[in-house]
XYZ file of C-alpha atoms in Angstrom:
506
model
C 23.596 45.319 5.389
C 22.705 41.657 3.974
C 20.808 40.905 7.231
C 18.245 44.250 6.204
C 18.232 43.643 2.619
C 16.636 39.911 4.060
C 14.216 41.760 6.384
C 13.099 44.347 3.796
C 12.569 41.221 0.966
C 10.605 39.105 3.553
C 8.377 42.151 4.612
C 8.027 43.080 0.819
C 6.510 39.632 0.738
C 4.804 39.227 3.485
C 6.483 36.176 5.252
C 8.931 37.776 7.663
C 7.404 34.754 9.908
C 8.647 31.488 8.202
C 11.402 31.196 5.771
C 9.149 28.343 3.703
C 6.853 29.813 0.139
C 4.358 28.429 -0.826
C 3.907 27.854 -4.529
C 6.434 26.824 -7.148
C 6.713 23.154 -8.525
C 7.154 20.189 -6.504
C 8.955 18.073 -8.601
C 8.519 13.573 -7.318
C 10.263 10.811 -8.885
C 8.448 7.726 -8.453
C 8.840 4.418 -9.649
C 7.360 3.998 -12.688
C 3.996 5.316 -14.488
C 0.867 4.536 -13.049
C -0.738 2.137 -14.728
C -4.426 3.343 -13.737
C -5.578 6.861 -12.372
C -8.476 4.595 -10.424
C -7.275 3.866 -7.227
C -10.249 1.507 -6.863
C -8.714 -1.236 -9.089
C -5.232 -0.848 -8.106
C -3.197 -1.747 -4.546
C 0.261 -0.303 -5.980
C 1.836 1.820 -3.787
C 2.334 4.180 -7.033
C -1.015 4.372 -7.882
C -1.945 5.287 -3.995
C 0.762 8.030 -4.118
C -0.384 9.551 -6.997
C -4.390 9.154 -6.869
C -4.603 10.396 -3.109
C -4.461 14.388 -4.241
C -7.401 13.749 -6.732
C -9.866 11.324 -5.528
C -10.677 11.373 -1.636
C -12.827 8.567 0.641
C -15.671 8.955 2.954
C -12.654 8.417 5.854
C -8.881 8.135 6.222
C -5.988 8.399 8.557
C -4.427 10.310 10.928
C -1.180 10.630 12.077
C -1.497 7.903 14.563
C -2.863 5.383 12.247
C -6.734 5.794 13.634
C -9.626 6.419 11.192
C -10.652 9.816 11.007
C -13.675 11.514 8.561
C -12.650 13.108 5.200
C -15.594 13.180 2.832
C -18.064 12.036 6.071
C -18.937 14.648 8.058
C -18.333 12.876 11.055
C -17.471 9.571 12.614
C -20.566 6.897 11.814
C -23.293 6.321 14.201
C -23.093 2.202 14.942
C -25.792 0.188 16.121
C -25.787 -1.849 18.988
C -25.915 -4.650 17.323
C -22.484 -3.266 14.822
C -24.457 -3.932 11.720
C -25.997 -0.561 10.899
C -23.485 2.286 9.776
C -25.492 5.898 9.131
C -22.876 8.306 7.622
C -23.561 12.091 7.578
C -21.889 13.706 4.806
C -19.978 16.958 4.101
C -22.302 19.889 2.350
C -20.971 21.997 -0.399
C -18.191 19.788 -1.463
C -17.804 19.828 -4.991
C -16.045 17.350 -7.742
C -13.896 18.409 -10.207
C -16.233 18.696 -13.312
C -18.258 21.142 -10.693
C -21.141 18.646 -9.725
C -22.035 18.922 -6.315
C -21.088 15.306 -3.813
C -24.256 13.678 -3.038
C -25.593 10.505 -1.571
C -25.931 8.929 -5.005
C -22.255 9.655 -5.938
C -21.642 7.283 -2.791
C -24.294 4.771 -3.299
C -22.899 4.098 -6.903
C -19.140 4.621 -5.875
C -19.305 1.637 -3.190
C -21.211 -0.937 -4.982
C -18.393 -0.707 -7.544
C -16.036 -0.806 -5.638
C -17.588 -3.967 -3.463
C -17.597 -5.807 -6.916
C -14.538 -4.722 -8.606
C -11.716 -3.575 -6.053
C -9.682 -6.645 -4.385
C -10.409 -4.736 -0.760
C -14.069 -4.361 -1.828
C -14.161 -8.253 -2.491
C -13.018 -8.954 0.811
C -16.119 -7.187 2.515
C -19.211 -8.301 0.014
C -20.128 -11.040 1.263
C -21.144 -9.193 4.480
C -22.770 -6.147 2.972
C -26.578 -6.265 2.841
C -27.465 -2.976 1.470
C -26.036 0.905 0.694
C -28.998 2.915 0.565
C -29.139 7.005 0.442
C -31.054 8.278 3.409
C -31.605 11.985 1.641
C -29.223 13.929 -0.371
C -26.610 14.217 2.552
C -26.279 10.668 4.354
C -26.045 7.400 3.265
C -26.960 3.896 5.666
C -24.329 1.024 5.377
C -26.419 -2.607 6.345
C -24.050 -5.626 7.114
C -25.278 -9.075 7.315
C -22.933 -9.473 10.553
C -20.660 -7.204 12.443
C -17.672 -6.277 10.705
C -15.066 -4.441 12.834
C -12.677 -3.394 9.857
C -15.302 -2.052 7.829
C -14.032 1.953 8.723
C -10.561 0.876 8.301
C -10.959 -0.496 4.466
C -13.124 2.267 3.931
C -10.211 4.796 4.747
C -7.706 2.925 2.965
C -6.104 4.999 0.055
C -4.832 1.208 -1.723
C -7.638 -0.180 -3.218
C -9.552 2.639 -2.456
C -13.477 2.666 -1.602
C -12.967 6.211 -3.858
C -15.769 9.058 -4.086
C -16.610 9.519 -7.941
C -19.924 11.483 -9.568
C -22.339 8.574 -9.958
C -22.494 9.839 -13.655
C -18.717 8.543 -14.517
C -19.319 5.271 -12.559
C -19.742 2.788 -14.992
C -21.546 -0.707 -14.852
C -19.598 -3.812 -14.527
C -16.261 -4.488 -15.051
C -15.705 -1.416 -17.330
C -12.572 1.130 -16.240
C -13.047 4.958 -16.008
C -12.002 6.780 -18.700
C -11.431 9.980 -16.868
C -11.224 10.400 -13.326
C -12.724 13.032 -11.391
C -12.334 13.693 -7.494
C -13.125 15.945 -4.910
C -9.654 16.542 -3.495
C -7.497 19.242 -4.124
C -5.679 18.695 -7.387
C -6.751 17.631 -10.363
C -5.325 16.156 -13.701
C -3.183 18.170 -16.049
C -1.008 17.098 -18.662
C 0.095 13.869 -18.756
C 2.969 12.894 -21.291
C 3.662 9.249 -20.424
C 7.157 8.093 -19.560
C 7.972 11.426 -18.857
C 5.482 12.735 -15.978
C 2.144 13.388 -14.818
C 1.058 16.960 -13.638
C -1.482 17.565 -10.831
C -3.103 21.527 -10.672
C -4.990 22.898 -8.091
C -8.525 22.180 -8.253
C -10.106 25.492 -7.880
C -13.205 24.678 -6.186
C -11.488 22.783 -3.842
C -13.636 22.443 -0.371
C -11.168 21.785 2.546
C -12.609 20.371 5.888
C -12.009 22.771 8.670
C -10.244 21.036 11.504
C -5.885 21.171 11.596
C -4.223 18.877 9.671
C -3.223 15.484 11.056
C -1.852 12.869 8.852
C -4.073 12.472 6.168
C -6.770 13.863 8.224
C -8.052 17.434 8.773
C -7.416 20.654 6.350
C -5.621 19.540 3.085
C -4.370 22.351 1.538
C -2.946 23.242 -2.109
C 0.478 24.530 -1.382
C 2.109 23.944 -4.996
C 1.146 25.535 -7.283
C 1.826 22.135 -9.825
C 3.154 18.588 -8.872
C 5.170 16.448 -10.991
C 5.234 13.076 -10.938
C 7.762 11.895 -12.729
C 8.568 7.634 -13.244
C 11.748 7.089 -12.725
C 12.225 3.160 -13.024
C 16.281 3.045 -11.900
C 16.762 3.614 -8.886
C 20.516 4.543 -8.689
C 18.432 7.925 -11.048
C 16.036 8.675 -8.602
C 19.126 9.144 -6.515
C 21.260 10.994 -8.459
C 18.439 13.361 -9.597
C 18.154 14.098 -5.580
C 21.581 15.040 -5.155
C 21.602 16.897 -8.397
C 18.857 18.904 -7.123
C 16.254 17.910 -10.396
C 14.304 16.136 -7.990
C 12.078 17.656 -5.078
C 11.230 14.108 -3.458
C 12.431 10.384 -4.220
C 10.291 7.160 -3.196
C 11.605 4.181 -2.546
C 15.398 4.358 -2.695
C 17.795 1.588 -2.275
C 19.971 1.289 0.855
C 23.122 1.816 0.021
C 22.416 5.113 -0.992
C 21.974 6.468 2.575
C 25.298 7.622 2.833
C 25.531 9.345 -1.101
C 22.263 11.070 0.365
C 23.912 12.063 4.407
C 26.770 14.428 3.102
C 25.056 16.253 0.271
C 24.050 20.202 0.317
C 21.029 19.709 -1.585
C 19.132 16.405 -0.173
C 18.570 14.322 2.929
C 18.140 10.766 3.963
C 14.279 10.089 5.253
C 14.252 7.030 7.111
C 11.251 5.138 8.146
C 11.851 2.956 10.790
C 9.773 -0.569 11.137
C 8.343 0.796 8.045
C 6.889 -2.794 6.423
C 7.543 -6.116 4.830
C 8.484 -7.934 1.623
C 6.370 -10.072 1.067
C 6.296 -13.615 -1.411
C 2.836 -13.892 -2.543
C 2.137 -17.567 -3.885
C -0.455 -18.656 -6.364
C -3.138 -20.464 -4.704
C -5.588 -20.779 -7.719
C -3.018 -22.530 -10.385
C 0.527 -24.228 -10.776
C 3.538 -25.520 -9.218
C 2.191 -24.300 -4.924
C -1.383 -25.164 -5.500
C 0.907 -28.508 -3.725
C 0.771 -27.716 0.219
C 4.166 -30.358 0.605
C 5.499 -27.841 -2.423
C 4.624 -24.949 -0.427
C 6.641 -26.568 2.595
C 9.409 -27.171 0.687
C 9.860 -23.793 -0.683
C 9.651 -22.145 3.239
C 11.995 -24.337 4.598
C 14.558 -23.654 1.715
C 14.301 -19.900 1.853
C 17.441 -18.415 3.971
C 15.580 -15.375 4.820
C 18.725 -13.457 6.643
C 20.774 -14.091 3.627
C 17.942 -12.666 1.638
C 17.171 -9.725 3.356
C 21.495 -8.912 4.040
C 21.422 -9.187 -0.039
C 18.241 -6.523 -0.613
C 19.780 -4.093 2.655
C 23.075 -4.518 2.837
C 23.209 -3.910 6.734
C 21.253 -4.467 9.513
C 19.690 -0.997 10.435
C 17.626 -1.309 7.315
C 16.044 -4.655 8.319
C 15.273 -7.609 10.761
C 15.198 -11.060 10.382
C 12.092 -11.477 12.203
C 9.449 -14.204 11.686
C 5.940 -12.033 13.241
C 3.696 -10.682 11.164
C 3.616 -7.670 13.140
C 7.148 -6.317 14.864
C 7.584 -6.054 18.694
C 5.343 -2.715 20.124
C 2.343 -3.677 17.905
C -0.392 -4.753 19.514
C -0.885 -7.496 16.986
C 2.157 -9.005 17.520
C 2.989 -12.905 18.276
C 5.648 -15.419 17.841
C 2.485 -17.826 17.271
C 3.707 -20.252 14.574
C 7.137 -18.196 13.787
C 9.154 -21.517 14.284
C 9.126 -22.368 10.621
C 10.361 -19.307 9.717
C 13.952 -18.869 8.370
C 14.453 -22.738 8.471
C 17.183 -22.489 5.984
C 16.921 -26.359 5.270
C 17.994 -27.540 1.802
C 17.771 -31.202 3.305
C 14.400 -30.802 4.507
C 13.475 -28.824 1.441
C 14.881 -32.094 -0.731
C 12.834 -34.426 1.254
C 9.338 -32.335 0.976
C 9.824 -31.894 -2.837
C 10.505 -36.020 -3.350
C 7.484 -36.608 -0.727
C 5.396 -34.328 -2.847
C 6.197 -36.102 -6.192
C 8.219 -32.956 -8.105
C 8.971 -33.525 -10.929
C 11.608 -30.692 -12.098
C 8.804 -28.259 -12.911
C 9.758 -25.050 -12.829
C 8.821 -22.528 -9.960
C 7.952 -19.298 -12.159
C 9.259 -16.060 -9.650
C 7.591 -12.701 -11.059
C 9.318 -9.690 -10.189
C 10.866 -6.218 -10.664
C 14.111 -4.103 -10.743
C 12.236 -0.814 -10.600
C 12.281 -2.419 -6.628
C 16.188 -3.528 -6.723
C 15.499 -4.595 -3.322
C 12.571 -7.367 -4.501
C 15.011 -8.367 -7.484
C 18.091 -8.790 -5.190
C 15.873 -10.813 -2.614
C 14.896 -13.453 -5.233
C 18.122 -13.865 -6.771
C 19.786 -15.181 -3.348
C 16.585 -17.230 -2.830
C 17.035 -18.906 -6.639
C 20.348 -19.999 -5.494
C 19.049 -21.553 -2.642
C 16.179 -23.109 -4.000
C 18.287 -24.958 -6.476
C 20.432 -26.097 -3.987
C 17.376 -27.733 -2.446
C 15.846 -29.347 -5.918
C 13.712 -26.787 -7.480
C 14.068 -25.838 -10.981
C 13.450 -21.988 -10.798
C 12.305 -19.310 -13.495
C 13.031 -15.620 -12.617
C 10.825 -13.671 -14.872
C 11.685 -10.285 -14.271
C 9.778 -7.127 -15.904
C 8.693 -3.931 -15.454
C 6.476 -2.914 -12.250
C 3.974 -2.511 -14.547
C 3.777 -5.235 -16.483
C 4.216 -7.111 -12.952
C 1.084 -5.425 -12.125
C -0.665 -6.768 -15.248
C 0.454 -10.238 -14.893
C -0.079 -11.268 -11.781
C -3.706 -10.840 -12.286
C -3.912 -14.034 -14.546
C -2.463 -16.894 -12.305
C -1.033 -18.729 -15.330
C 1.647 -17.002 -15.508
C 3.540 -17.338 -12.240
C 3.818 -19.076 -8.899
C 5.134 -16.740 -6.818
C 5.127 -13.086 -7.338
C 7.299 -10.525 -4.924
C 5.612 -7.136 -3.386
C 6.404 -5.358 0.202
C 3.780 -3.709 2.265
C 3.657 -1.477 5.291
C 2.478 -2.901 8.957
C -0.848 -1.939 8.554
C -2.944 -0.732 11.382
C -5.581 -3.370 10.546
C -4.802 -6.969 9.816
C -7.713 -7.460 7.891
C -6.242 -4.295 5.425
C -3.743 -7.249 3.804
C -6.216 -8.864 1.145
C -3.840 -12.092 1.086
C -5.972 -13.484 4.358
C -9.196 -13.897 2.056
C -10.219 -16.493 -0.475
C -11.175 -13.648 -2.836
C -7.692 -11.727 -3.037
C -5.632 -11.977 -6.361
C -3.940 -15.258 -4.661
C -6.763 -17.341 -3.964
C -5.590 -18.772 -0.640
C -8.586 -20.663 1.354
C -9.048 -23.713 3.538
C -11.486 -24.420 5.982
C -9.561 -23.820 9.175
C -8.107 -20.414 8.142
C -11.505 -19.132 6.541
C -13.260 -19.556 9.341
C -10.601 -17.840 12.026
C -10.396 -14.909 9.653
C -14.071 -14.637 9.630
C -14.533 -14.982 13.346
C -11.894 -12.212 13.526
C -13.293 -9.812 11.168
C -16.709 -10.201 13.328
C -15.305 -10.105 16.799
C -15.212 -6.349 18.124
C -13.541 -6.615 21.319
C -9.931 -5.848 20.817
C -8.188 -8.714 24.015
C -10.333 -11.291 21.716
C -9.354 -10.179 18.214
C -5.555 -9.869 19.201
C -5.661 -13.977 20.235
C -8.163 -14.876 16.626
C -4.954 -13.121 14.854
C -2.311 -14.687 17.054
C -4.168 -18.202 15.921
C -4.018 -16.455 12.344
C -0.569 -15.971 12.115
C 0.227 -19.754 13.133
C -2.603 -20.941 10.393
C -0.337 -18.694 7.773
C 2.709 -20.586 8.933
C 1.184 -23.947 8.657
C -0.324 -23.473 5.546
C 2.102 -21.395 4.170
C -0.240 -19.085 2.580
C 1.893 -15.951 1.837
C 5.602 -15.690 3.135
C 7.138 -13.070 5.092
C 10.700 -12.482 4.324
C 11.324 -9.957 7.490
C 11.194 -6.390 8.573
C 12.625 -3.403 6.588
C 13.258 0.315 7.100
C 11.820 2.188 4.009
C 14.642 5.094 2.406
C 12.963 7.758 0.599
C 15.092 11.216 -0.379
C 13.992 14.997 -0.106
C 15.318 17.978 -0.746
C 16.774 20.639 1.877
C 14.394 22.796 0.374
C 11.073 21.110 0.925
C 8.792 21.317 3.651
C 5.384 20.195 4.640
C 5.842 16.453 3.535
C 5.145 14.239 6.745
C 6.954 11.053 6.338
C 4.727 8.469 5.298
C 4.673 5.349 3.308
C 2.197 6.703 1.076
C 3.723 10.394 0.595
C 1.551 13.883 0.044
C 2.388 16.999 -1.158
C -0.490 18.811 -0.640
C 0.834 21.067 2.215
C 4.233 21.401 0.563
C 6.430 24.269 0.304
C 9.550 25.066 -0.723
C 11.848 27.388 0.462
């Protein structure tokens, strides 16, 4: 009797097919509030997850990590000489205010974001021109070939974004509302408390099936919620509890309060990314190269990564910037990793003159794994000589701060392995850390250049040995990201950058 009660329901509604509906609220704790709705200024992960359902780029991903169009009509017809980019775009696709998406709306999008985004910094220098070639193409002129150029253009973290050229303002100055062509919108917003996304209507999907981000995005729910949630231990317990559709960025040792429950499930991404120790190149304490020595060969990075994970099938102690099965992988340089030297340390800090000032470490708890990482590393450094400041705040106020290089030495963020090197801004003398030198500078540039992939593999092997010698920005190893979803949900392809616009609920 049940099992034709089920039938009858599911015909009444038309899905006897799938068990999954469409609809509803998807409800996603995240780590804090986004402090900006303009991907274009921000690379926090939050800020990606959340902006990617408004605001949409002329490319983006698939689900194999290659570039693929989204607002472009097509892949871009290249020169022969890889300086000349002509990109078609999509007709009829329509912002959110109901303006139609036109050259100009490019034109004026990616000259901001060349002067104001850190990714955009990286590529100015070799831009000569964006010109509109008619309402429905646009012509990209580099000074010199630049093979990441589709890869930072698809990039949802420090997005080149699409906005109407009307709301694109001149210099420096943020937008006040954001407006996209993707398929939600803004809705209410109470701060602290969440951030609703609606369907955008006029929505134009591209045609082709979904793949990653790529292909036919759709607007399964009928409302997200994204809702900060700076503990972690919460985000957890809101899972299990079953207030909570989908958790980022949960700490280890819940995996097994997550494996037994009825309501939610572990989702583990493997070789997921990197913590990384970002050092202030422009001002203070490591603008020292013998300081910056010191400080790598004190850091016991297995300690530090057993004290964020707890046990080894969440990380690897692993010096290469890339893990094994990358193609961009190497052990170039990876000898002065995990030195674990206090001695050495000692020696380095009394060749370098230190004289007891402190070494200011900026980070977070909303990450407990960043927080737990740099409390076993204070230990250490003391042991070696350093006098060490943990100045730990809000992810936001992280966010804020690091941006004036007075106020810390080191700050601590993670990233994914990227599919392009040249995606991590760290390698060039205009990111938010400053680091240049002559050497490095002119490898990176000969690798952004160089399009034949045997070639660029052995510029970034000499890369990764230039990091290592110069300690530029430190690795700390690999890690397996844990994120939570409910039974429930479908539709949300793991990713480090999370979308719910083909969710559904069952």
């Amino acid at each position: 009797m049940l099992k034709s009660v089920t039938v009858i329901l599911a015909a009444a509604l038309g899905s006897v097919a799938t068990p999954s509906l469409a609809g509803g609220v998807v409800n996603v704790a995240i780590v804090g509030e986004p402090d900006t709705l303009d991907p274009m200024v921000s690379t926090k992960d939050v800020v990606s997850i959340v902006t990617q359902h408004v605001v949409e780029t002329l490319y983006t991903f698939d689900g194999s990590w290659n570039v693929a169009p989204l607002l472009a009509k097509d892949l871009p017809t290249i020169s022969e000489d890889g300086k000349t980019y002509d990109i078609a775009l999509r007709e009829g696709v329509t912002f959110s205010d109901g303006s139609k998406l036109d050259s100009a709306d490019v034109v004026a999008s990616l000259e901001r974001w060349l002067k104001i985004a850190s990714r955009g910094k990286t590529v100015a220098d070799k831009v000569e021109s964006i010109t509109a070639k008619g309402p429905d193409a646009v012509e990209i002129k580099m000074t010199s070939p630049y093979a990441p150029l589709l890869s930072l253009l698809a990039f949802s973290n420090s997005a080149a974004a699409i906005y109407p050229s009307e709301i694109v303002p001149k210099g420096d100055a943020p937008i006040d509302k954001v407006i996209g062509t993707g398929p939600y919108k803004y809705g209410k917003h109470v701060p602290d408390q969440y951030l609703q996304l609606v369907p955008f209507k006029g929505f134009v999907p591209r045609k082709d099936p979904a793949n990653g981000g790529a292909g036919k995005r759709g607007q399964g729910p009928d409302e997200i919620r994204f809702i900060p949630v700076p503990d972690p231990n919460t985000r957890v317990e809101g899972l299990v509890s079953g207030q909570f559709d989908f958790a980022d960025s949960l700490p280890a040792e819940s995996y097994d309060r997550l494996e037994p429950s009825d309501k939610a499930k572990p989702v583990l991404l493997k070789d997921f990314g990197w913590p990384v120790w970002a050092i202030n190149h422009k001002a203070g304490l490591l603008t020292n190269k013998t300081i910056r020595q010191a400080l790598l060969a004190a850091l016991p990075f297995d300690d530090m990564l057993y004290a964020a994970f707890g046990d080894d099938k969440f990380f690897k102690v692993d010096g290469a910037l890339y893990p094994e099965g990358w193609k961009w992988h190497t052990e170039e340089g990876t000898e002065a990793y995990n030195q674990n030297d206090p001695s050495k340390a000692a020696e380095l800090l009394k060749e370098a003159g230190y004289d007891g000032k402190p070494l200011r470490i900026l980070t977070s708890r909303q990450y407990e794994f960043h927080y737990k990482m740099a409390e076993v590393a204070k230990q250490a450094l003391e042991a070696a000589g350093f006098k060490v400041q943990m100045d730990v705040v809000d992810w936001a106020t992280l966010g804020q701060r690091r941006n004036d290089p007075a106020l810390w030495d080191i700050y601590i963020t993670h990233s994914p392995f990227l599919p392009e090197p040249a995606l991590t801004d760290m390698w060039f003398p205009a990111s938010r850390i400053g680091w240049s030198n002559p050497q490095k500078d002119k490898t990176v540039d000969a690798f952004v250049a160089e399009t034949d992939p045997a070639k660029r593999e052995k510029l970034f092997a000499e890369m990764q040995k230039e990091n290592y010698d110069d300690v530029g920005f430190i690795k700390v190893g690999n890690f397996n990201a844990l994120l939570g979803e409910a039974k429930t949900l479908g539709g949300v392809p793991p990713s480090p950058w999370p979308y719910f616009w083909n969710a559904s609920k069952k």
